[in-house]
Short mmCIF file of C-alpha atoms in Angstrom, two decimals:
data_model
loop_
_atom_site.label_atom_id
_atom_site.label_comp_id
_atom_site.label_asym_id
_atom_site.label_seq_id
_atom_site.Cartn_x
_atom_site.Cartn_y
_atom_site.Cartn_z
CA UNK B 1 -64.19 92.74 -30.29
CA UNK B 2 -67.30 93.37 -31.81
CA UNK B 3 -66.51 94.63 -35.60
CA UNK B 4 -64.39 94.64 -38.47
CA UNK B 5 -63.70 96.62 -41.65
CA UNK B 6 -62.30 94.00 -44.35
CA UNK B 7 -60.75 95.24 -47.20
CA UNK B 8 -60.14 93.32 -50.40
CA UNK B 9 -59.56 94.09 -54.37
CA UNK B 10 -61.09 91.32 -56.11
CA UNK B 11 -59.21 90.20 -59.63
CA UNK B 12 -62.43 89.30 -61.53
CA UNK B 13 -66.15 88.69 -60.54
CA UNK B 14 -66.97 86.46 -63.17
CA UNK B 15 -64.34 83.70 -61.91
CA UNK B 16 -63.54 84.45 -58.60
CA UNK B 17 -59.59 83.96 -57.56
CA UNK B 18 -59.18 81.28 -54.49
CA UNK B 19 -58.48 85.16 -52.68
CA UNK B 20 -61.76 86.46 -53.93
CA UNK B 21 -62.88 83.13 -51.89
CA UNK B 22 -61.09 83.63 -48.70
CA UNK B 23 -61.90 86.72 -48.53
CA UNK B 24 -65.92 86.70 -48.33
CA UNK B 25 -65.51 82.88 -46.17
CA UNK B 26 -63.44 84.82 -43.40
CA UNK B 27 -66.12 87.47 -43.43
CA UNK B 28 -69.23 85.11 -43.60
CA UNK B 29 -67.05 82.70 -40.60
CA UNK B 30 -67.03 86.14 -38.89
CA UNK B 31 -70.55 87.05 -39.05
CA UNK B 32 -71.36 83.55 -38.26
CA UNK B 33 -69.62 84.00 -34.82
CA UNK B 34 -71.55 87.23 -33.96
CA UNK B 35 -68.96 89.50 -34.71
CA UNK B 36 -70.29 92.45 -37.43
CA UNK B 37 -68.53 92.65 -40.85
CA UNK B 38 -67.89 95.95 -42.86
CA UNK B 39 -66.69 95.03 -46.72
CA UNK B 40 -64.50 98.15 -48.39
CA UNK B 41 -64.16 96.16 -51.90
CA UNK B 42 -63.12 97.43 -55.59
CA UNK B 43 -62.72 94.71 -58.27
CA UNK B 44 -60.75 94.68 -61.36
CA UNK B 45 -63.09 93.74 -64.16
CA UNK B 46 -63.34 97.08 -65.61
CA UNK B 47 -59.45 97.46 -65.68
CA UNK B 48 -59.62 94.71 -68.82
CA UNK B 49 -61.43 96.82 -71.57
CA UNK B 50 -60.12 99.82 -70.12
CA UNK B 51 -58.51 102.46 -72.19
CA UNK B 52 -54.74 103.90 -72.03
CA UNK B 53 -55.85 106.75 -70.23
CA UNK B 54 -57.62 104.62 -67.46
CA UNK B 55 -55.00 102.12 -67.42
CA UNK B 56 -52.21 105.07 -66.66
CA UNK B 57 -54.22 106.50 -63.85
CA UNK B 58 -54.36 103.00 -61.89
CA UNK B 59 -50.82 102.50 -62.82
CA UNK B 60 -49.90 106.08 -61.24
CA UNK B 61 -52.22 105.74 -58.31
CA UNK B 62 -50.00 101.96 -57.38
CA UNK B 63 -48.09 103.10 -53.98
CA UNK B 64 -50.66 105.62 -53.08
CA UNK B 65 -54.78 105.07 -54.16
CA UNK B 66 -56.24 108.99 -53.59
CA UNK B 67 -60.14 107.35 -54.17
CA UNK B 68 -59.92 104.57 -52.35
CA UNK B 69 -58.32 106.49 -49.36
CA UNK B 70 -61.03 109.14 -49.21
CA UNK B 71 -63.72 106.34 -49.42
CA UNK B 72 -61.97 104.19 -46.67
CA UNK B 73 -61.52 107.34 -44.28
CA UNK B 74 -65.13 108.06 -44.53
CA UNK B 75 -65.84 104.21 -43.64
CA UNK B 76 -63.70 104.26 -40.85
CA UNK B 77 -65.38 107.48 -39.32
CA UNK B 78 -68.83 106.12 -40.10
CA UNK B 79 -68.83 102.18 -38.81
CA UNK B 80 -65.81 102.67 -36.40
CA UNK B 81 -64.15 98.85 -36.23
CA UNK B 82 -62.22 97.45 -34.03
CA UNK B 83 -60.02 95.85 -36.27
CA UNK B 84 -58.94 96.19 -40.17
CA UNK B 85 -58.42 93.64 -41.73
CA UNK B 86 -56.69 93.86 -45.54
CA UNK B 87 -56.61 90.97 -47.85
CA UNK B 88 -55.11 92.03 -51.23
CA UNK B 89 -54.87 96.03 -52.51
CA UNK B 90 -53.85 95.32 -56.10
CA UNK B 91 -54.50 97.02 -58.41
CA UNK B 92 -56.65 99.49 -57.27
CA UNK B 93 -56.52 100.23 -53.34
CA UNK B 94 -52.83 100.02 -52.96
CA UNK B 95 -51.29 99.85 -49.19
CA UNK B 96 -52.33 103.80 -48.15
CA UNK B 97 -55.32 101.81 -46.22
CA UNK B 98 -52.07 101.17 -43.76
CA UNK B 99 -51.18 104.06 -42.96
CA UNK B 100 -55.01 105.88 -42.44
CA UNK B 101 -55.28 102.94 -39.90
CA UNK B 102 -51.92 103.54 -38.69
CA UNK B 103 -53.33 107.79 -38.03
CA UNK B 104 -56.54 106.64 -37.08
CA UNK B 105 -54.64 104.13 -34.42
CA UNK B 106 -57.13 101.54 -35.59
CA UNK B 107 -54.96 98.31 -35.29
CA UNK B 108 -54.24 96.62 -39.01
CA UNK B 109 -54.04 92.60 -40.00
CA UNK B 110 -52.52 91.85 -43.19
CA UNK B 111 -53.19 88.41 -44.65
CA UNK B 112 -50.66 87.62 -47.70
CA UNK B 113 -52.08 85.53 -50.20
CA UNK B 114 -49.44 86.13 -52.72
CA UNK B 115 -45.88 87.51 -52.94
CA UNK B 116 -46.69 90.55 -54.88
CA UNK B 117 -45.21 92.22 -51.82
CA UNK B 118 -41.93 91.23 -53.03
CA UNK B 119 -41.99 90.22 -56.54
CA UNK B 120 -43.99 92.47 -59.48
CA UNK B 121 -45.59 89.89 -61.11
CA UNK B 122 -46.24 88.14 -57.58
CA UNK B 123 -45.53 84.65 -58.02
CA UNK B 124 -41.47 84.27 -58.06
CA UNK B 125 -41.53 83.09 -61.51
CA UNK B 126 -40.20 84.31 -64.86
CA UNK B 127 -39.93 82.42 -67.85
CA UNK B 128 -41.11 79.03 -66.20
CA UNK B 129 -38.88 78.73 -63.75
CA UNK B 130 -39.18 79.77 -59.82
CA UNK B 131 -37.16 83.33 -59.74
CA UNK B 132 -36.13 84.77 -56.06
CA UNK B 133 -33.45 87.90 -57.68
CA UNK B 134 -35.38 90.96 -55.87
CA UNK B 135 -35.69 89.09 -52.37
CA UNK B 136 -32.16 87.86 -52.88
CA UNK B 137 -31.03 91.04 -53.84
CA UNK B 138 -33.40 93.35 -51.66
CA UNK B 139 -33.82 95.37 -54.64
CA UNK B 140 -36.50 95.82 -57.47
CA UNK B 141 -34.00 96.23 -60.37
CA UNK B 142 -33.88 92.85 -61.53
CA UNK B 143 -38.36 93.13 -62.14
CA UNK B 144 -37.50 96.19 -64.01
CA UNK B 145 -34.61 94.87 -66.08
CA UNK B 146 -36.89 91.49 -66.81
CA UNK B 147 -39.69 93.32 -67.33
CA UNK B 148 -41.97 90.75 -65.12
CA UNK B 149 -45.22 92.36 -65.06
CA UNK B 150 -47.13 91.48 -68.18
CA UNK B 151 -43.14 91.80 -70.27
CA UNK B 152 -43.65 95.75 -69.99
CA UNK B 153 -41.45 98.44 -68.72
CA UNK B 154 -43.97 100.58 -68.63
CA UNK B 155 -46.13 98.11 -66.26
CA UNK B 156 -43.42 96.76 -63.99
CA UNK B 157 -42.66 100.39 -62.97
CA UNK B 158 -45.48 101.27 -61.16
CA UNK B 159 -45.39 98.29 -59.24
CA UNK B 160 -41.53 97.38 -58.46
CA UNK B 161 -41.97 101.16 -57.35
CA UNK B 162 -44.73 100.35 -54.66
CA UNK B 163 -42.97 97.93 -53.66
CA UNK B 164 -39.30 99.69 -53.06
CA UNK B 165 -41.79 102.43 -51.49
CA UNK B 166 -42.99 100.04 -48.76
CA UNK B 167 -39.95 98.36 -48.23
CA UNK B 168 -37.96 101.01 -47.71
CA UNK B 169 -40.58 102.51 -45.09
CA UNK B 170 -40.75 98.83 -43.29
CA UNK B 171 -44.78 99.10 -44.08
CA UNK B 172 -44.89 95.15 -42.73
CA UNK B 173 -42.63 95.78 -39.82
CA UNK B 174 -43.70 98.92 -38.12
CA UNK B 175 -47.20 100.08 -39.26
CA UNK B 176 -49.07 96.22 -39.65
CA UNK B 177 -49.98 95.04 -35.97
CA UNK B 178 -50.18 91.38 -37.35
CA UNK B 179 -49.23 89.92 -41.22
CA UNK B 180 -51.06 86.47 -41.15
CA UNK B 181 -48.62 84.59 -43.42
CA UNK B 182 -50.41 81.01 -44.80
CA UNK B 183 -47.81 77.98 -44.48
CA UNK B 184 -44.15 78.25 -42.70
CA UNK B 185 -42.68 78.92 -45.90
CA UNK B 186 -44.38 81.73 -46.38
CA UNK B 187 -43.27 83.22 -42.61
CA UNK B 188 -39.62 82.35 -43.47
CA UNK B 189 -39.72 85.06 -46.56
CA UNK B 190 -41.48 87.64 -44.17
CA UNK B 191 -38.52 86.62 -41.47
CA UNK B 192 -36.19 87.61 -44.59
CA UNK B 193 -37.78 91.24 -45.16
CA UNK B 194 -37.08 91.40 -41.47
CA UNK B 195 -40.74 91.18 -40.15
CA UNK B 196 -40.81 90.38 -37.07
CA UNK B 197 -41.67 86.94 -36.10
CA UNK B 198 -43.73 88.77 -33.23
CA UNK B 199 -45.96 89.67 -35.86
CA UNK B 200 -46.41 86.93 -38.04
CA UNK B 201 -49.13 84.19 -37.35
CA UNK B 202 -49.15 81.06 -39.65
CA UNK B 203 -52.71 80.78 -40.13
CA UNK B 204 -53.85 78.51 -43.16
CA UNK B 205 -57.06 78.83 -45.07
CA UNK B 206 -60.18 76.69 -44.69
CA UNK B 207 -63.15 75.12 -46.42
CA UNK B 208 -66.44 73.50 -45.51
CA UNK B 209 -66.79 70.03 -45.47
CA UNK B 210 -68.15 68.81 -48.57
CA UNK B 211 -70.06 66.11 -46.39
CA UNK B 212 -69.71 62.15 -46.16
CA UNK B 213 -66.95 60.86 -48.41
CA UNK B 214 -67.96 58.33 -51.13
CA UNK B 215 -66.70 54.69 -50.92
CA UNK B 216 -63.57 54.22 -53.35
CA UNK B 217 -65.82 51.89 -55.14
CA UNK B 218 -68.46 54.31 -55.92
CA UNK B 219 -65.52 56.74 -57.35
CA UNK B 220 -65.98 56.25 -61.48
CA UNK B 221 -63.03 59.14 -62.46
CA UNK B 222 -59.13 58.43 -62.26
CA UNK B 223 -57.29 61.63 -61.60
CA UNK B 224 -58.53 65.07 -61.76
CA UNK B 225 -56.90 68.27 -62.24
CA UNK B 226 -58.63 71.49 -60.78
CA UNK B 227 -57.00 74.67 -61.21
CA UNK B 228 -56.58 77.83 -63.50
CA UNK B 229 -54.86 76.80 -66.77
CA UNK B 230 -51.90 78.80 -67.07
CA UNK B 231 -47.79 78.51 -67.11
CA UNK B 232 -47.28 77.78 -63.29
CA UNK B 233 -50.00 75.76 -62.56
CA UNK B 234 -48.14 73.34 -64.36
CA UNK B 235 -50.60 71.06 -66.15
CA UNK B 236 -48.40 71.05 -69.58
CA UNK B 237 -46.40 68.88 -67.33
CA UNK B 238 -49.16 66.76 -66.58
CA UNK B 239 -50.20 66.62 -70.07
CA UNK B 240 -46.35 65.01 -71.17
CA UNK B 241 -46.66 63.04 -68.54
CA UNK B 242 -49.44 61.36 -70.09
CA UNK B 243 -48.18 61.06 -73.26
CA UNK B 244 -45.01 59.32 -72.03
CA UNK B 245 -47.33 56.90 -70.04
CA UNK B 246 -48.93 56.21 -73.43
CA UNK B 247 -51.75 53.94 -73.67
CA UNK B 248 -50.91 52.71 -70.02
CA UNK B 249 -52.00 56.32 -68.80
CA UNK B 250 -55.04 56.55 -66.75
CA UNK B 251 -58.16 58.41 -67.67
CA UNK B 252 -57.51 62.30 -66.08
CA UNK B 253 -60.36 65.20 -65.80
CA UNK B 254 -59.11 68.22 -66.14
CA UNK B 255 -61.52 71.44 -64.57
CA UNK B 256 -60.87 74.75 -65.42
CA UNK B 257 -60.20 77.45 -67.20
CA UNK B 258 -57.23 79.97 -68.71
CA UNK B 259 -55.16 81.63 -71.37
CA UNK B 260 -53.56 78.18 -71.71
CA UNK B 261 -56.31 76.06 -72.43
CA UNK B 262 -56.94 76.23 -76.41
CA UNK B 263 -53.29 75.24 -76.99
CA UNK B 264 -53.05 72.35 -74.42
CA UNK B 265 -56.15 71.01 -75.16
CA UNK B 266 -55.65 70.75 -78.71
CA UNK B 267 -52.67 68.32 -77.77
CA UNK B 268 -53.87 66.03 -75.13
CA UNK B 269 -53.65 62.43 -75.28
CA UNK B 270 -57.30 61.00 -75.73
CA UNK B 271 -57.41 59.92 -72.23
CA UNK B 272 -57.51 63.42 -71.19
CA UNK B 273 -61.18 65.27 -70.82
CA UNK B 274 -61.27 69.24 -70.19
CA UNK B 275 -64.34 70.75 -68.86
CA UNK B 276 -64.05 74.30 -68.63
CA UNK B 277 -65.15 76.50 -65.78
CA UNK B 278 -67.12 74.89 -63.16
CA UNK B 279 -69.34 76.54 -60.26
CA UNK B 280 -68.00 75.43 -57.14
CA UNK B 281 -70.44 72.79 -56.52
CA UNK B 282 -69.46 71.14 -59.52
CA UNK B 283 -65.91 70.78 -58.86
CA UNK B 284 -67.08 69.11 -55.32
CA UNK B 285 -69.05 66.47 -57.19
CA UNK B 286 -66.18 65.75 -59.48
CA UNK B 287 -63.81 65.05 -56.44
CA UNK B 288 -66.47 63.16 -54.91
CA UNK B 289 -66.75 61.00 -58.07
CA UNK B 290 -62.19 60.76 -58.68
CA UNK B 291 -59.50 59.11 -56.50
CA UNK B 292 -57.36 61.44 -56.53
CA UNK B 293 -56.20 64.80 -57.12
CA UNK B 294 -53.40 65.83 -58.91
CA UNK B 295 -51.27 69.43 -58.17
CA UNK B 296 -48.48 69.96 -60.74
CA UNK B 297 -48.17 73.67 -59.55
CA UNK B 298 -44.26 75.10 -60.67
CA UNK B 299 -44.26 78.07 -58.38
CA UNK B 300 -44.75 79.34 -54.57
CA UNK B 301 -48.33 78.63 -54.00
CA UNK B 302 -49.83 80.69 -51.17
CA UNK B 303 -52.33 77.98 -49.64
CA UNK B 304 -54.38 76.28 -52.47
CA UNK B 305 -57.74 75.78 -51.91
CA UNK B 306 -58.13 72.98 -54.17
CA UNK B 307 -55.52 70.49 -51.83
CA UNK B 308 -57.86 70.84 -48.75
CA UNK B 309 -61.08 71.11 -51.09
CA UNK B 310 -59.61 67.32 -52.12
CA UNK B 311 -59.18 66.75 -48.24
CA UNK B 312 -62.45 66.97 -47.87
CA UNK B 313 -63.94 64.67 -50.06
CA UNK B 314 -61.61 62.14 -48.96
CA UNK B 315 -58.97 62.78 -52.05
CA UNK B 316 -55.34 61.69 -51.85
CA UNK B 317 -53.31 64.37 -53.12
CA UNK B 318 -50.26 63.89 -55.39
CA UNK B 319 -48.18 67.01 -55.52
CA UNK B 320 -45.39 68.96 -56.16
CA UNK B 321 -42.63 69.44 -53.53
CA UNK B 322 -42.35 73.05 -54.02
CA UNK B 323 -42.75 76.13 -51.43
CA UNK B 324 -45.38 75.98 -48.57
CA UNK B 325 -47.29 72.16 -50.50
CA UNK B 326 -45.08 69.87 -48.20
CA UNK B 327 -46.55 71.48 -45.19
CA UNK B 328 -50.21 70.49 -46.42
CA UNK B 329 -49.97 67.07 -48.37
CA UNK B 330 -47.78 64.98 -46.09
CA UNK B 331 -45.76 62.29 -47.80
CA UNK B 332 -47.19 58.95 -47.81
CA UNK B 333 -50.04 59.74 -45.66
CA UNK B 334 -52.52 62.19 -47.50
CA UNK B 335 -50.13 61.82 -50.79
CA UNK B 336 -47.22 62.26 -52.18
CA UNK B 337 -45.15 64.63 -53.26
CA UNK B 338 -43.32 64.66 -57.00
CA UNK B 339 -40.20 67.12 -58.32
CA UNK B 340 -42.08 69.92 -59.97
CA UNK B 341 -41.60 70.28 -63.77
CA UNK B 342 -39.89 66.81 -63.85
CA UNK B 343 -42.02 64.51 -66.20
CA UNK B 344 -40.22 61.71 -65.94
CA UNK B 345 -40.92 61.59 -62.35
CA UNK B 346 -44.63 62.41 -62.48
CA UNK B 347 -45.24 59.81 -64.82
CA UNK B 348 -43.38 57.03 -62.25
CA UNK B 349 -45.69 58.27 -59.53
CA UNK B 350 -49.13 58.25 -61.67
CA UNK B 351 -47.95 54.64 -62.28
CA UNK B 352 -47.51 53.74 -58.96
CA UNK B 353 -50.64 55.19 -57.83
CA UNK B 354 -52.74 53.48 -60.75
CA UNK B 355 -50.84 49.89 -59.77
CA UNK B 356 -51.69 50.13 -56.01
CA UNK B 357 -55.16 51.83 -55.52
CA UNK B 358 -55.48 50.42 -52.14
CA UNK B 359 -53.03 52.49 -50.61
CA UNK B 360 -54.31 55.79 -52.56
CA UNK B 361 -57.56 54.78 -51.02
CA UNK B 362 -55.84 54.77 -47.38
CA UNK B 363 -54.31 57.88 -48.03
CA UNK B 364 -57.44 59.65 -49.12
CA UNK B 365 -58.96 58.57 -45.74
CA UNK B 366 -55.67 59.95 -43.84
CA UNK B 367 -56.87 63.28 -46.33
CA UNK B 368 -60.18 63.42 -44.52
CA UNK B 369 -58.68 63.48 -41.12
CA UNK B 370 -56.43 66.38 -41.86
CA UNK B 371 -59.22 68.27 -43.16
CA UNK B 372 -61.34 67.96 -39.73
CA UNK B 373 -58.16 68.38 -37.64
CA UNK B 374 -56.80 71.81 -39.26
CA UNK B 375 -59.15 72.75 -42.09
CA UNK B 376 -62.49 73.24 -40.72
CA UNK B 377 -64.69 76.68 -40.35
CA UNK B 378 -64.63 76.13 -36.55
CA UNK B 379 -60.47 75.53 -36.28
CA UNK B 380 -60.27 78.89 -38.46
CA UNK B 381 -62.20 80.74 -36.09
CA UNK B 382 -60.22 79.85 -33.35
CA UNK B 383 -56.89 80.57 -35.09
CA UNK B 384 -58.34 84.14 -36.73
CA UNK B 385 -59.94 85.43 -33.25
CA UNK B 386 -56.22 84.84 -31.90
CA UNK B 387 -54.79 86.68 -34.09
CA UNK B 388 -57.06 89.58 -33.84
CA UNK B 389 -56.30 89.38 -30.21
CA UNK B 390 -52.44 89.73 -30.42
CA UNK B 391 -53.34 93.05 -33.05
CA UNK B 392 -55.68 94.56 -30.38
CA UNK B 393 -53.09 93.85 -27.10
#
């Protein structure tokens, strides 16, 4: 194999999602390895200040992108890959990339970050709590009636549409040569949608080591939160947890940024410091400098970046037991996992872990060695060129 044509719609360039991420590390860990890269990307910036009339034509353009195709079949002519490889379409490629590969006989690998495959606001949640009704019910009524995408009708359409349209036409099953799902959790919904399991690889995402881990005595932060700060992400759990600890609660960081931020910041306990946005290197140093990370997430996480980011640097990990986490932070040996959206519990464990540091600080070693047995650049490789092998064979 000597090329590939990756193909990813970026949410924002300003604050790149952990996709946006993936994305351009697979391709860089590709290029590294000799093997030529060809980017196809649209991002989604403009979409923001975009007017009604703009806004309609993406919507419209959902289960079928006209531009986008054109542009793509001109790429494929032109650099002729061996292999295309897609990474997310929303909003503004949409899955017709398939099928030109699928005419052009150009074999296809799907990684699925998310699950807006399956659910229209692509996180199987409404309302705060975890919400499977279109997978259960193999339809895309319930989105419509609940309005999940942004509480439209109007918005949900579009979408719950694209995705009836590519259900119904078993886009996964017969036209993907590979779907590279990201924790066994993950595969097990595919499985449902009946993918399958010929096709599916479990292939997790990686990160580069963040070099030698700091001492736990030269680690001058308690707990640290890293993460966008919105409804499932779960820090307003974090945050009551804290107040119910009282003036027994530890000192927590909190890093990054949201819709959410204004209002929980403006009720933290004292204890609590936000940041704001910080460039990648930054958020290393801060694990490097805390003993442990904390991952209050309420919904189906894909494969956070931030868990094996912590790995890295030697972080313990203190989780919620929810979707594909319990596959990554293994109990009592990189961390511990917690009842998601249950305070009372959280703020048991974040006592334990502040009475008994030593065996945080054993578990953040046990961290490390997970990240250099399944999270490195050079186990990725291994696992991606497989996988590109099964799609050409």
């Amino acid at each position: 194999m000597k090329s590939v044509l990756v193909v990813h719609n970026s949410y924002g360039s300003a604050a790149p999602s952990g996709e946006d991420i993936v994305a351009e590390e697979e391709s860089q860990l590709l290029r590294d390895h000799g093997i030529a890269v060809h980017r196809y990307t649209k991002a989604s910036d403009g979409l923001r200040e975009a007017n009604i009339g703009r806004l309609a034509w993406t919507a419209l353009q959902a289960p079928w992108a006209w531009s986008p195709l054109r542009e793509l079949s001109a790429m494929l002519r032109g650099c002729k890959p061996d292999i295309v490889h897609i990474h997310n379409t929303f909003p503004r490629i949409s899955y017709s990339v398939v099928d030109l590969c699928s005419r052009s006989n150009i074999p296809c690998v799907v990684t699925l970050h998310n699950y807006r495959w399956i659910c229209s606001n692509g996180v199987l949640l409404r309302d705060g709590v975890v919400c499977t009704e279109c997978l259960d019910r193999g339809s895309v009524y319930p989105a419509m009636r609940h309005r999940c995408f942004r509480k439209s009708f109007l918005a949900t359409l579009p979408i719950a549409t694209t995705i009836a349209f590519n259900r119904a036409r078993r886009l996964l099953a017969k036209r993907v040569r590979a779907v590279i799902a990201l924790t066994e959790f993950q595969k097990a919904q595919l499985v449902r949608l009946q993918v399958p399991e010929s096709k599916i690889f479990v292939k997790p995402n990686f990160v580069r080591s963040a070099g030698s881990v700091p001492s736990w005595e030269d680690r001058d932060l308690d707990f640290l939160f890293v993460g966008r700060i919105s409804e499932e992400k779960g820090l307003s759990v974090l945050l009551d947890a804290w107040r119910h600890l009282g003036c027994a609660a530890p000192r927590l960081t909190v890093i990054g940024d949201g819709r959410l931020r204004l209002a929980l910041e403006a009720r933290s306990p004292s204890n609590v410091e936000f940041i704001g946005m910080c460039s990648h290197d930054q958020v290393l140093g801060f694990m490097r400098r805390a003993r442990a990370l904390l991952f209050p997430s309420i919904w189906f996480e894909g494969f956070p970046l931030a868990i094996v980011e912590a790995f890295s640097c030697g972080l313990a990990v203190l989780a919620s037991r929810i979707g594909g986490i319990p596959e990554i932070v293994r109990e009592e040996v990189s961390g511990e996992l917690v009842e998601p959206g249950n305070v009372e519990a959280w703020a048991q464990a974040i006592r334990r872990w502040t009475d008994k540091p030593e065996i945080v600080a054993e578990m953040g070693q046990n961290a490390r060695r997970a990240f250099e047995q399944f999270y490195t650049p050079a186990r990725n490789i291994e696992l991606l060129l497989e996988v590109y092998e099964r799609a050409l064979t």
